[in-house]
PDB file of C-alpha atoms in Angstrom:
ATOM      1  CA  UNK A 618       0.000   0.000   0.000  1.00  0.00           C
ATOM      2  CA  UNK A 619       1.705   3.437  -1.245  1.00  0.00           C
ATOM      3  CA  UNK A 620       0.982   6.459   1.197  1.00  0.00           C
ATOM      4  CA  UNK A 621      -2.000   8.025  -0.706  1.00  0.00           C
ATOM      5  CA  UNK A 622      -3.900   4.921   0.016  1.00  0.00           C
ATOM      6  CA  UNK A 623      -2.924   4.699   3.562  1.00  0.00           C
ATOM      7  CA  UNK A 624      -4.035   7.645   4.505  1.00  0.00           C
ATOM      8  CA  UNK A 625      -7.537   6.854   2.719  1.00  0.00           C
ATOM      9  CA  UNK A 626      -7.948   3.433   3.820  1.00  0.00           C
ATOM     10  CA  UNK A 627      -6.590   3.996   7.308  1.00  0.00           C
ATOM     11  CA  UNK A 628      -5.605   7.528   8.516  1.00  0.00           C
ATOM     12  CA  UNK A 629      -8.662   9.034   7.235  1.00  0.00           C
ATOM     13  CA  UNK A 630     -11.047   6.145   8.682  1.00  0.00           C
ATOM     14  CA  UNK A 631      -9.479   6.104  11.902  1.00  0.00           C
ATOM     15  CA  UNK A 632      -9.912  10.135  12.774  1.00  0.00           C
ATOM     16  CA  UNK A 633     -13.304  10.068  11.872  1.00  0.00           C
ATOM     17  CA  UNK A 634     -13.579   7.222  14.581  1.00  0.00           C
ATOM     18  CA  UNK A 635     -11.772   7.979  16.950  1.00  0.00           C
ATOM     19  CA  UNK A 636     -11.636  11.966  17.338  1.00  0.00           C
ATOM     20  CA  UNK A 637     -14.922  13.116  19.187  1.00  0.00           C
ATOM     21  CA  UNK A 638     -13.975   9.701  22.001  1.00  0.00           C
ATOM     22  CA  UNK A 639     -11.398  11.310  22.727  1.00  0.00           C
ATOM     23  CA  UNK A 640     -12.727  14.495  22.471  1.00  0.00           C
ATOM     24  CA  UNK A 641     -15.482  13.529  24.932  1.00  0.00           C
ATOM     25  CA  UNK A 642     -12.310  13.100  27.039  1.00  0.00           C
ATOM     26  CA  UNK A 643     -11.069  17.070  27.084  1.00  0.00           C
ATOM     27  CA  UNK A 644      -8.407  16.530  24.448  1.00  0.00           C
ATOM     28  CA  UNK A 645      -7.762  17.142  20.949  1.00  0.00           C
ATOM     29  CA  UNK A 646      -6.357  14.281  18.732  1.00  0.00           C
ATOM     30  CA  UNK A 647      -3.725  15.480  15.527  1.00  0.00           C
ATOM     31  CA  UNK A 648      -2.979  12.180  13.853  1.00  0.00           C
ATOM     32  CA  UNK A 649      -0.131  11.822  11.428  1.00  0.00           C
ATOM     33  CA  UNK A 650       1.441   9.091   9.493  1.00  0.00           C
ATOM     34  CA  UNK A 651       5.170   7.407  10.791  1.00  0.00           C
ATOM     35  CA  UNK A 652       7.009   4.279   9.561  1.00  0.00           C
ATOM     36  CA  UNK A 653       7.178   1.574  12.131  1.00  0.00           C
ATOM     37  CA  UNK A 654       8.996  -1.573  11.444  1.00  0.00           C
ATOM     38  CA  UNK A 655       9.014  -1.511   7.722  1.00  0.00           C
ATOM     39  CA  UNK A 656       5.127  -0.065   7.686  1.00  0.00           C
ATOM     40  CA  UNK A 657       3.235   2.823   8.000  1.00  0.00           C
ATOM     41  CA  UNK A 658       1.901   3.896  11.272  1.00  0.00           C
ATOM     42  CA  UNK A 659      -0.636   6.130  12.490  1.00  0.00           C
ATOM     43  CA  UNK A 660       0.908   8.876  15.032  1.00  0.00           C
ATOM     44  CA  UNK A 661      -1.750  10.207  17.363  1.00  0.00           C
ATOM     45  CA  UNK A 662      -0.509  13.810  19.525  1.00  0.00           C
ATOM     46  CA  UNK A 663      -2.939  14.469  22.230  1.00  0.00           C
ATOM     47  CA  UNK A 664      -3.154  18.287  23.239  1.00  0.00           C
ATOM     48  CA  UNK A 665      -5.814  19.744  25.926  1.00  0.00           C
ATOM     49  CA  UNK A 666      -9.081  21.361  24.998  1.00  0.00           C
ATOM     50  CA  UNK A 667      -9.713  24.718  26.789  1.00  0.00           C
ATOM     51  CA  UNK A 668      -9.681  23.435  30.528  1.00  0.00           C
ATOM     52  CA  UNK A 669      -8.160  20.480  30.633  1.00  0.00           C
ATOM     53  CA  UNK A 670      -5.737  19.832  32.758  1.00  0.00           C
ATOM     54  CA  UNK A 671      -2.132  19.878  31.330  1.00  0.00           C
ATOM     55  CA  UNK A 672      -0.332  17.388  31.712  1.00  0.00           C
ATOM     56  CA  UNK A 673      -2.678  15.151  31.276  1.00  0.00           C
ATOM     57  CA  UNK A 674      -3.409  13.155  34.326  1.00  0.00           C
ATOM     58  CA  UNK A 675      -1.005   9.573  33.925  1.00  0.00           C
ATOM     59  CA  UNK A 676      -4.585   7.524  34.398  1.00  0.00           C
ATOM     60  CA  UNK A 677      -6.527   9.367  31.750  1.00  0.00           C
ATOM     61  CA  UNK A 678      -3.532   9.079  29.128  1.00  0.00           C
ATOM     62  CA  UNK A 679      -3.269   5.856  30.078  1.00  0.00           C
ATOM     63  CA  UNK A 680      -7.035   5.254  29.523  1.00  0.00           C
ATOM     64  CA  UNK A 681      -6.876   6.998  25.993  1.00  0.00           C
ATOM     65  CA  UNK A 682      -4.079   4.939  25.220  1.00  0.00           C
ATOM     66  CA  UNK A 683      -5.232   1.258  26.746  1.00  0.00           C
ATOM     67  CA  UNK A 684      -8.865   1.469  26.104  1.00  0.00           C
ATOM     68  CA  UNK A 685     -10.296   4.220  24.075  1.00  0.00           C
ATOM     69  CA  UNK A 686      -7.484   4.039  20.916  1.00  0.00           C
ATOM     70  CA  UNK A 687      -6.545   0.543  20.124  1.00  0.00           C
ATOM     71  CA  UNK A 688      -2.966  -0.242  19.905  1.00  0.00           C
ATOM     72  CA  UNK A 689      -3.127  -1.244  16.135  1.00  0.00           C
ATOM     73  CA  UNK A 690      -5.719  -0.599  13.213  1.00  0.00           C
ATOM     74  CA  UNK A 691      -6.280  -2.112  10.085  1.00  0.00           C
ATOM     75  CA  UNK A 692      -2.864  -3.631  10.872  1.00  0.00           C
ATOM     76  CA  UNK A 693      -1.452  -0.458  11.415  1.00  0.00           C
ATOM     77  CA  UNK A 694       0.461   0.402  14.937  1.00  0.00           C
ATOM     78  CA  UNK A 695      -0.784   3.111  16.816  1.00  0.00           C
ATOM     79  CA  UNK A 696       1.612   5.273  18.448  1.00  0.00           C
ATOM     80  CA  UNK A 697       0.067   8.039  21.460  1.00  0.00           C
ATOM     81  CA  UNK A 698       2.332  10.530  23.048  1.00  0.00           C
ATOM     82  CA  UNK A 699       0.858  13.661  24.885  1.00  0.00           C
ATOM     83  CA  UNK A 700       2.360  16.789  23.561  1.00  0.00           C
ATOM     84  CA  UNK A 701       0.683  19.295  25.863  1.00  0.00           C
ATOM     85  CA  UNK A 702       0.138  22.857  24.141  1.00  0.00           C
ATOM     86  CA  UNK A 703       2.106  24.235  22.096  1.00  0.00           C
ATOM     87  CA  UNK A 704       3.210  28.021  22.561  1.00  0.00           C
ATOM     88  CA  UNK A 705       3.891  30.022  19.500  1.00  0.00           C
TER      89      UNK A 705
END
């Protein structure tokens, strides 16, 4: 699978699923696209909503990361780090 139809068959898919759960959560989910062990991977950058508390408490990013994202899709690793906001 070339890039272009990664990030229509998986990228694209996956944000639409994914982004108002964790949302719903107080944080805001960029995805990009990586390369993990010879294949694409989906590279998801958690930043607070308005409120939220940054850093993100250890249990919640743990919770985002063990039950509300799945640790692969459509074969594809997932990868979560919490980036906190970022000051321009």
């Amino acid at each position: 699978m070339d890039i272009k139809d990664f990030k229509e068959k998986v990228k694209k898919p996956f944000h639409a699923e994914y982004k108002e759960k964790v949302k719903s959560e107080g944080y805001n989910m960029a995805l990009g696209i990586g390369f993990w062990e010879n294949n694409y991977s989906l590279e998801v950058r958690l930043q607070p909503l308005e409120n939220s508390p940054d850093p993100i408490p250890t249990d919640l990013l743990d919770r985002i990361k063990n039950e509300i994202l799945p640790s692969r899709y459509e074969g594809a690793v997932v990868n979560v780090e919490y980036i906190g906001v970022i000051k321009t």
